[in-house]
XYZ file of C-alpha atoms in Angstrom:
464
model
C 133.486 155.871 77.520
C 136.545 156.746 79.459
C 139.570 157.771 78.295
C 140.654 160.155 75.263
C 138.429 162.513 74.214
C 138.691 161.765 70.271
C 137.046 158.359 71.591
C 133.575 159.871 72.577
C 133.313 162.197 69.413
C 133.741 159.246 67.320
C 131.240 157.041 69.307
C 127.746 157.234 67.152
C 124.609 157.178 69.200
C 121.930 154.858 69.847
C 118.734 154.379 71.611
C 117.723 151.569 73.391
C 114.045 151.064 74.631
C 114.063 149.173 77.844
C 110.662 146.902 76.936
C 112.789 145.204 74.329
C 116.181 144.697 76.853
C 115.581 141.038 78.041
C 119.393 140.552 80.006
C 122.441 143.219 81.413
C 125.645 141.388 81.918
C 128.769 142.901 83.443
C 131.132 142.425 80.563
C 134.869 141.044 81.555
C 138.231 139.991 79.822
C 139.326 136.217 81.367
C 142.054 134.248 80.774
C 141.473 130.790 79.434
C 140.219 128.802 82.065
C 139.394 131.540 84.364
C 135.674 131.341 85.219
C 135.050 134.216 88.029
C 136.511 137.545 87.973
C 138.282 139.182 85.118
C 139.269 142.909 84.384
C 135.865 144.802 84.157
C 135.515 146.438 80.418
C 132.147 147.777 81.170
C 128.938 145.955 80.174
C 126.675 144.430 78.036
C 122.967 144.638 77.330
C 120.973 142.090 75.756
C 118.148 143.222 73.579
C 114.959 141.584 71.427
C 115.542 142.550 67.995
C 112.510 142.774 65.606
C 113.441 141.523 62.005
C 111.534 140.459 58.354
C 108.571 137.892 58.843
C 107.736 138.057 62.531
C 110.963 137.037 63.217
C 113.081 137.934 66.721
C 116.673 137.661 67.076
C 118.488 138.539 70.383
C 121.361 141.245 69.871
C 124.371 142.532 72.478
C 125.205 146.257 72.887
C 128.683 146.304 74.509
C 128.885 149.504 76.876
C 132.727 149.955 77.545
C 133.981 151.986 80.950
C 136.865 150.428 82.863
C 135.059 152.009 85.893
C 133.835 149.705 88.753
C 131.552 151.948 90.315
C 130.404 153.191 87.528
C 129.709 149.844 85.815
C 127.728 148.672 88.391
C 125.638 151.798 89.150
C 124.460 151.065 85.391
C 124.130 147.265 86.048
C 121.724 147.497 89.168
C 119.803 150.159 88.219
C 119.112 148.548 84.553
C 118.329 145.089 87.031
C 115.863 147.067 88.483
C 113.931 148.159 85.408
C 113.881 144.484 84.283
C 112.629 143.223 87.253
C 109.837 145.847 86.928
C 108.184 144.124 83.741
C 105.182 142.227 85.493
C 104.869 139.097 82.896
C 108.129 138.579 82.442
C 109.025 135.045 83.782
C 111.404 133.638 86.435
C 111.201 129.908 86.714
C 110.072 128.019 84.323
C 108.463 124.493 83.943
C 110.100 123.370 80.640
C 108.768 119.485 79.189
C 111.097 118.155 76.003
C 109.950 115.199 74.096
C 112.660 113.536 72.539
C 111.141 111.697 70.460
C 109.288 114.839 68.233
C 109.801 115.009 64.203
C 113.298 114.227 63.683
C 114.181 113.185 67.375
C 115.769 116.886 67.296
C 114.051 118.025 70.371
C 116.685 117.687 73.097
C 119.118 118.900 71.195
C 116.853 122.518 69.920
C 116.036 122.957 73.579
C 119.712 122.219 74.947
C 121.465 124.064 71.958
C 119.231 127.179 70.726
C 116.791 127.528 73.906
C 118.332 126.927 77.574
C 121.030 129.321 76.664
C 118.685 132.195 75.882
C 116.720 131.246 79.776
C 120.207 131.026 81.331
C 121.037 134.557 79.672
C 117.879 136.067 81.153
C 118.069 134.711 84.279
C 115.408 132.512 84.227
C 115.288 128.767 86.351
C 113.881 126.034 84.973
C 113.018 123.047 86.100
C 113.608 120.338 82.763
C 111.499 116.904 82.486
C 112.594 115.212 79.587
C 109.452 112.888 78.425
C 110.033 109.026 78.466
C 106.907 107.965 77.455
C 102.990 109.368 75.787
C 101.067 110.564 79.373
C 104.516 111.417 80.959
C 104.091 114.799 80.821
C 100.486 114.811 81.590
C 101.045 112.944 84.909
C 103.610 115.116 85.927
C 101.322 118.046 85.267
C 98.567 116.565 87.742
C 101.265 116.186 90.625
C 103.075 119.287 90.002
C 102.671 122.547 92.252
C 102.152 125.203 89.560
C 102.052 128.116 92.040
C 106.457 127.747 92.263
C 106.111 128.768 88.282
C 105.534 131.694 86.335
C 104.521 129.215 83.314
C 105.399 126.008 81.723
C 106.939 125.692 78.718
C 106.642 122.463 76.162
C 109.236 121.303 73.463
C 107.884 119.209 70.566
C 105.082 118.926 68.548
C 101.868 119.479 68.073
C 101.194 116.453 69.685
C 103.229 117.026 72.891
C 101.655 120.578 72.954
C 98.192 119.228 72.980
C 99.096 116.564 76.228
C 100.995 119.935 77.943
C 97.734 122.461 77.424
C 95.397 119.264 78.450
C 97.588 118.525 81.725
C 97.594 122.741 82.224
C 94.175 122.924 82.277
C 93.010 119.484 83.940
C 95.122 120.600 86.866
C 93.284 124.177 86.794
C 90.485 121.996 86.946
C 91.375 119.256 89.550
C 92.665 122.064 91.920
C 89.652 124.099 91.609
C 87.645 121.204 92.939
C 85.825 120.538 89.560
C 84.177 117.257 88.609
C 86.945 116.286 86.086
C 83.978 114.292 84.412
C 81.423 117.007 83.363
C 83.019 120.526 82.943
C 80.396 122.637 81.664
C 82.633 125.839 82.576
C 85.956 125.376 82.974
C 88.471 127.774 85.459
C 91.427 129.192 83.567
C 94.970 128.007 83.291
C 96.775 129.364 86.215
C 99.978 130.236 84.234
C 100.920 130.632 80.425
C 101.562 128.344 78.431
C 105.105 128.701 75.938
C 105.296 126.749 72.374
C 108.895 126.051 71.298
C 108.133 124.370 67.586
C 109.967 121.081 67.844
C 107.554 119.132 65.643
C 106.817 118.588 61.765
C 103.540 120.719 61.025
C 103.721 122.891 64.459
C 100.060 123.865 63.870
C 99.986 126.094 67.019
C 103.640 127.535 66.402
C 102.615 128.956 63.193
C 99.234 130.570 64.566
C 100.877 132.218 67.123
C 104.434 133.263 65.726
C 103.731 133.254 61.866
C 106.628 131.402 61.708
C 108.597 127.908 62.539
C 111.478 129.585 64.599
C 112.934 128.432 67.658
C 114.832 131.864 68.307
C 111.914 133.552 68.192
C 109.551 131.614 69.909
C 111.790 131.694 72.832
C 112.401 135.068 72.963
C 108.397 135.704 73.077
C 108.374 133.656 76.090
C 111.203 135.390 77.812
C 109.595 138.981 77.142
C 106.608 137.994 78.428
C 104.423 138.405 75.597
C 101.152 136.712 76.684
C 98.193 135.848 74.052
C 94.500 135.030 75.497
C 93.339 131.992 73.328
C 90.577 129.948 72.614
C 89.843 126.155 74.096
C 87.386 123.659 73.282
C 86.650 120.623 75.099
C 85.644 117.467 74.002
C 83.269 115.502 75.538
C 81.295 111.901 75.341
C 77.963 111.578 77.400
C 79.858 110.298 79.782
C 83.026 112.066 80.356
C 85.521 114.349 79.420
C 88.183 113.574 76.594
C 90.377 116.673 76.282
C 90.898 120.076 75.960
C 92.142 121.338 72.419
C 92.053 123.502 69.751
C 90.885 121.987 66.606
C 89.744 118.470 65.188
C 89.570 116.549 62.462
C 86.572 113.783 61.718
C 86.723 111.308 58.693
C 90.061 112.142 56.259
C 91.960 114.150 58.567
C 91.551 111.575 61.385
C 91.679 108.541 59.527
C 95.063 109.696 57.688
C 96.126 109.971 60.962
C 95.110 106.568 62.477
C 96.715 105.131 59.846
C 99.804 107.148 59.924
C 100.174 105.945 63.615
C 99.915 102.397 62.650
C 103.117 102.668 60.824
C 105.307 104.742 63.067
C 107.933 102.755 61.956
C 108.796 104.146 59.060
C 110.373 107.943 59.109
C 107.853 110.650 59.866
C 107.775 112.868 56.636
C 107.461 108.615 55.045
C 104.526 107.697 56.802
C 102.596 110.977 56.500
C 102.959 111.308 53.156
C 101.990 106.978 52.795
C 99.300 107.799 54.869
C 97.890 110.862 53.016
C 98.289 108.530 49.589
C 96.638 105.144 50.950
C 93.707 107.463 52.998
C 93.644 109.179 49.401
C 93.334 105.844 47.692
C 90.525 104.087 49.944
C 88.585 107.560 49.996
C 84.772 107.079 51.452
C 82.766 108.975 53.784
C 81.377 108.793 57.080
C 77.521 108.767 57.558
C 77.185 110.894 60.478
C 74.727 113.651 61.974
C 75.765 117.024 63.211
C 74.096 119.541 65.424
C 75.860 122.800 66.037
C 74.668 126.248 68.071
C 75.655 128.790 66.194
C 77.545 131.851 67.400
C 75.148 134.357 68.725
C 76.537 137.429 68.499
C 75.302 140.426 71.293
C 74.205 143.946 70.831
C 77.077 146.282 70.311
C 75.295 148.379 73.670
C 74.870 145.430 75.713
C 76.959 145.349 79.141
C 80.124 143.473 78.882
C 78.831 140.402 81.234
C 76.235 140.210 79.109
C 78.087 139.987 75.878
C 80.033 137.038 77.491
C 76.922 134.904 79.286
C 75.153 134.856 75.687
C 78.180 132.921 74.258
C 76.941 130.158 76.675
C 73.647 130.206 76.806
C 70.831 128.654 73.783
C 67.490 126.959 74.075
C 67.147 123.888 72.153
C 65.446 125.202 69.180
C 68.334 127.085 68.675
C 70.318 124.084 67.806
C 70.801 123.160 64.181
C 70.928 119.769 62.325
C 72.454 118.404 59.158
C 72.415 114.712 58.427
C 74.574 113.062 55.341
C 78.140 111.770 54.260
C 80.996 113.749 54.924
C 84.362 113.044 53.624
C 85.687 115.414 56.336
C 84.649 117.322 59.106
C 87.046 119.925 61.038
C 86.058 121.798 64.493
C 88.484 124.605 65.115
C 88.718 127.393 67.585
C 91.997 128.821 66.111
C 93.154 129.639 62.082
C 95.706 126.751 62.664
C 98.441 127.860 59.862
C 101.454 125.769 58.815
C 103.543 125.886 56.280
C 101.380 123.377 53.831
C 98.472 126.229 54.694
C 99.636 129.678 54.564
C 96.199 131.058 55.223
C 95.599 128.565 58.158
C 93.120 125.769 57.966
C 90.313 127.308 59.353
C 91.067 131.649 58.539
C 87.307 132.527 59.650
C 88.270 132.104 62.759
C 90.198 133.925 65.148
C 92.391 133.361 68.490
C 90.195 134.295 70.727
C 86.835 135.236 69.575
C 84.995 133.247 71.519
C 84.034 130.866 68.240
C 84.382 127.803 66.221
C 85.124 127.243 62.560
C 82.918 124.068 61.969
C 83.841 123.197 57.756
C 82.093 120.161 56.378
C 83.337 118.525 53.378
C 80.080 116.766 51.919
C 80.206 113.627 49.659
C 82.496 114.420 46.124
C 84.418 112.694 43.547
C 88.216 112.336 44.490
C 89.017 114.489 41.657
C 87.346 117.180 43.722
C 88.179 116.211 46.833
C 91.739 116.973 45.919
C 91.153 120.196 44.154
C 90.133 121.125 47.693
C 93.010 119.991 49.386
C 95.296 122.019 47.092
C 93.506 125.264 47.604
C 94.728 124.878 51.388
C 98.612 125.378 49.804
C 97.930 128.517 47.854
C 96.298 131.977 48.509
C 92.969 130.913 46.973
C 89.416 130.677 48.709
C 89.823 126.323 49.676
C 86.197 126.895 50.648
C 84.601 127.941 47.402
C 83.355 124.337 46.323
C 79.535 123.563 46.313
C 80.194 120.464 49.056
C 82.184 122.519 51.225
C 80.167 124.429 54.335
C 82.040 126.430 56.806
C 79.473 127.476 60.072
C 80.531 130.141 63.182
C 79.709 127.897 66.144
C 79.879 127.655 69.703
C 78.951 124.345 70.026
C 79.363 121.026 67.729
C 77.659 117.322 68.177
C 79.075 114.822 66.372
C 77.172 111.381 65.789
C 78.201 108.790 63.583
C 76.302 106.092 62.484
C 77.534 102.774 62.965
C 78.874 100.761 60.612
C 77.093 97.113 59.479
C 79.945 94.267 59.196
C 81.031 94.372 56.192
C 81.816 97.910 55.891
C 83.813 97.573 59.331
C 85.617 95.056 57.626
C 86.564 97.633 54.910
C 88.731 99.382 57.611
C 90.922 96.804 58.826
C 94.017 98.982 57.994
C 93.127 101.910 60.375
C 92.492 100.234 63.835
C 91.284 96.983 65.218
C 88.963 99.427 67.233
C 87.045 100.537 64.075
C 85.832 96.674 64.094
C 83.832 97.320 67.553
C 82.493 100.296 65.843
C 85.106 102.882 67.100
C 85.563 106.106 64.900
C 88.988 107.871 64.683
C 89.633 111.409 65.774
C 92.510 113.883 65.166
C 92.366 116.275 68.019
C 95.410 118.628 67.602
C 97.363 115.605 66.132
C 96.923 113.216 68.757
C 94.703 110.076 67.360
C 91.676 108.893 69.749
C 89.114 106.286 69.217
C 85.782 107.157 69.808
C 82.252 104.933 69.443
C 79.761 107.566 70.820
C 79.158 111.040 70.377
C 81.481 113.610 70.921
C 79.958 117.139 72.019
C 83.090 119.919 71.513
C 82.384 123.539 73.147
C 84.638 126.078 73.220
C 85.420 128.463 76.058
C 87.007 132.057 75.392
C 90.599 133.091 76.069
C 90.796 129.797 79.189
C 94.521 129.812 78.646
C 97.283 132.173 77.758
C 100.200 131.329 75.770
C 103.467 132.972 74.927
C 103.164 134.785 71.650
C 101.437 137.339 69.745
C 98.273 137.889 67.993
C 98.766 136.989 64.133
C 95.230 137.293 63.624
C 95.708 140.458 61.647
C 95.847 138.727 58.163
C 93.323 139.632 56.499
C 90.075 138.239 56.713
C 89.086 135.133 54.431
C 87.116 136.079 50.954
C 85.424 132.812 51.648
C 81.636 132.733 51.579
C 80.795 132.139 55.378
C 77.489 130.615 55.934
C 76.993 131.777 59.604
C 72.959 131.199 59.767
C-alpha cells in the first residue's frame, strides 16, 4: 500500500495460490451513474474458496495502491497467469430449460450463474429451451469447435438430452453410422452440470452436493472429470447415451408420473411413487449380462482397455424370472433421498456397470428395500436383491397376454401394443424389443470432481 508507513505495519499478510484465482479486476471509485473510468484504488482478485461439504464459494481480495502504473503492472501480469491454465474455459455453450423443477431455471442461471461467467471473462452463447428435443437439435447443427464446452441448466432430464446431443454430434461428425455404434468417439468438449432440477442425480455424483455456486465455479476453474457412458440400443438402432436406467418400478413410477404433469412436481412424484406402490407386480423378463473381466495387474495398458470390450459368447450369463425392478448404472448416482448413491459399487469411471435386480417379494419387503436407499445401511442385503459388475446388459421382456396389458391402462396407451417403460436418466421411453446397454469408459468429460472417494459399499457384491 502507498502512503503512511503505520499503514503497511498494520496490514496482516496473506497468501494467495494462483490455481484457485479465477478473475483480477482493476478496482475503481464511480459516481452514481458513471459506468467507465473512476479514480483507480488499486485492484481486486477473485478467488475459489474451498468450504464444509464440498462446497465452493467465490471470495474478493481488495489490493489498494492509488498507483496507475503500478496497478496495472499487477493486473496484466496476473492476466497472464490466468490465461496460462490450459482447461480453463472461454466461451461457453450454455442451454437453460425453463421449465425444470420449480420453473426456477432462468432465473438460477440469470441470477447466481451468468454473473460468475461475466466475472471471469467467459462468453457464452445462451439458448433458452422452448420445447423437449430443442436442445438436442441445436446440438446436431451447432459448430462445437467455437467452444471450450457446453454447459446445461436443469434437470436430470435436460442433462441427459445435452450429454445425448454432445455425443451424437461426436458421433455424426466423426462419420459414424448413428444406427449401430459399437465404439463410440469421445465428446469433443466437457460437459458442465448446473443442478436446476428436483433429484439432480448427476449433480450430486459429481459435486456431493445440490449447489449452484459451486457447480459453477467447478466449471469456471476448469476442473474436468473423465466419466462413464452407456448406450442403449434395440436390434435395430440406437436409443441414447446415458448413465443409468431403471426397468419395472423405477420406470413405471415414472411413466406414470409423466402422465400427470399437471399437477406440481414434488405432487406427482410422490402420487406416482404411492399408486406404482399400490398396483406393485413384476415384469417377466430375461437378462443376459457379460460380466466385468478384469486384466492382469502386468498386462500392457492397451491391453487392459481392449479386454473391457471383448467376450466370446459363453462368456455371457443368463437369469430368467420376475423382477420388480431392474437398474443398469455406470455411475453411484447419489441424491439427497440416497446419500450413498443408488448404485455405490460402482464408480465414475471404471469402466463398469452396477446391474441390481430386485427379484419377486412381498410389498412389505419391497419397501424395506426402498428405505435402506435413505439411510447409511447396506439397501442390498435382502435375499431377492442381486447386484452384478457388468460391461454389458440384455434386457428381454416377455410380452404381456391381453388381459394383463389391460392391467396397465394407467401407465401408457403404448403398454397396450406391448411397449415396456424405461427410465433412462429420468427421461421416460417406450420400448417393445430388447434393449442391449454397454458402457464405454471415460467417453465424456464433465465439469466436476471425483466424489468417488466414499468409501466403498459393505454390500455383498456378487461379481461371478
Amino acid at each position: 500500500p502507498t502512503g503512511d508507513s503505520s499503514v503497511v505495519s498494520q496490514a496482516q499478510e496473506e497468501t494467495i495460490e494462483m490455481e484457485d484465482v479465477f478473475s483480477v479486476k482493476l478496482k475503481r471509485r464511480r459516481f452514481v451513474g458513471q459506468k467507465k473510468g473512476g479514480t483507480l484504488l488499486g485492484i481486486t482478485v477473485f478467488k475459489c474458496l474451498k468450504k464444509e461439504k464440498n462446497k465452493l464459494t467465490d471470495y474478493a481480495v481488495h489490493l489498494n495502491n492509488l498507483s496507475e502504473d503500478h496497478c496495472h503492472l499487477w493486473f496484466r501480469h496476473l492476466k497472464d497467469i490466468l490465461n496460462g491454465f490450459q482447461n480453463r474455459p472461454k466461451s461457453l455453450k450454455v442451454f437453460v430449460n425453463p421449465s425444470s423443477h420449480r420453473r426456477e431455471a432462468t432465473h438460477v442461471y440469470y441470477d447466481q450463474v451468468a454473473p460468475l461467467f461475466k466475472l471471469a471473462d467467459i462468453k457464452t452463447d445462451v439458448t433458452v429451451t422452448e420445447y423437449e428435443g430443442h436442445a438436442l437439435s441445436v446440438l446436431k447443427e451447432c459448430e462445437l469447435q467455437a467452444f471450450d464446452g457446453v454447459v446445461c441448466v436443469g434437470g436430470d432430464g435436460s442433462v441427459s438430452e445435452v450429454a445425448h446431443g454432445l455425443l451424437l454430434k461426436a458421433q455424426m461428425d466423426a462419420g459414424k453410422d448413428i444406427d449401430y455404434i459399437p465404439m463410440p468417439v469421445r465428446a469433443p468438449v466437457p460437459l458442465g452440470v448446473i443442478p436446476a432440477g428436483t433429484t439432480n442425480v448427476l449433480a450430486y455424483t459429481l459435486y456431493g452436493i445440490k449447489h449452484t455456486v459451486t457447480a459453477t465455479l467447478h466449471i469456471i476453474m476448469g476442473h474436468i472429470q473423465p466419466v462413464d457412458v452407456c448406450t442403449f440400443s434395440t436390434p435395430s438402432k440406437l436409443l441414447r447415451f446415458g448413465f443409468s436406467a431403471m426397468f419395472g418400478f423405477g420406470a413405471r413410477t415414472l411413466a406414470l408420473a409423466e402422465k400427470h404433469r399437471w399437477m406440481p412436481s414434488n405432487q406427482r412424484k410422490d402420487f406416482a411413487f404411492i399408486k406404482t406402490l399400490a398396483d406393485l407386480k413384476p415384469e417377466e423378463c430375461e437378462l443376459s449380462f457379460l460380466p466385468l473381466q478384469i486384466p492382469h495387474e502386468d498386462s500392457p495398458e492397451s491391453d487392459r482397455i481392449t479386454l473391457l470390450y471383448l467376450g466370446s459368447k459363453d462368456q455371457w450369463h443368463k437369469i430368467q424370472g420376475h423382477f420388480l425392478n431392474v437398474s443398469i448404472m455406470a455411475i453411484p448416482c447419489l441424491c439427497s433421498m440416497a446419500p450413498r448413491g443408488l448404485a455405490p459399487n460402482t464408480r465414475l469411471n471404471n469402466g463398469s456397470m452396477a446391474l441390481i435386480t430386485v427379484q419377486n417379494a412381498s410389498r412389505t419387503e419391497f419397501i424395506k428395500h426402498l428405505k435402506r436407499y435413505a439411510s447409511m445401511k447396506n439397501q442390498f442385503n435382502f435375499p431377492f436383491v442381486e447386484t452384478y459388475t457388468v460391461q454389458e446388459v440384455k434386457v428381454q421382456p416377455r410380452l404381456k397376454n391381453g388381459l394383463d396389458a389391460k392391467e396397465d391402462t394407467y401407465l401408457n396407451a403404448a403398454s397396450a401394443e406391448g411397449n415396456h417403460p424405461w427410465n433412462i436418466d429420468g427421461d421416460l421411453m417406450m420400448e417393445a424389443s430388447e434393449v442391449h446397454v454397454r458402457v464405454h469408459p471415460q467417453l465424456i468429460d464433465l465439469y466436476g470432481v471425483n466424489t468417488d472417494d466414499l468409501e466403498s459399499s459393505q454390500a455383498t457384491c456378487n461379481c461371478i
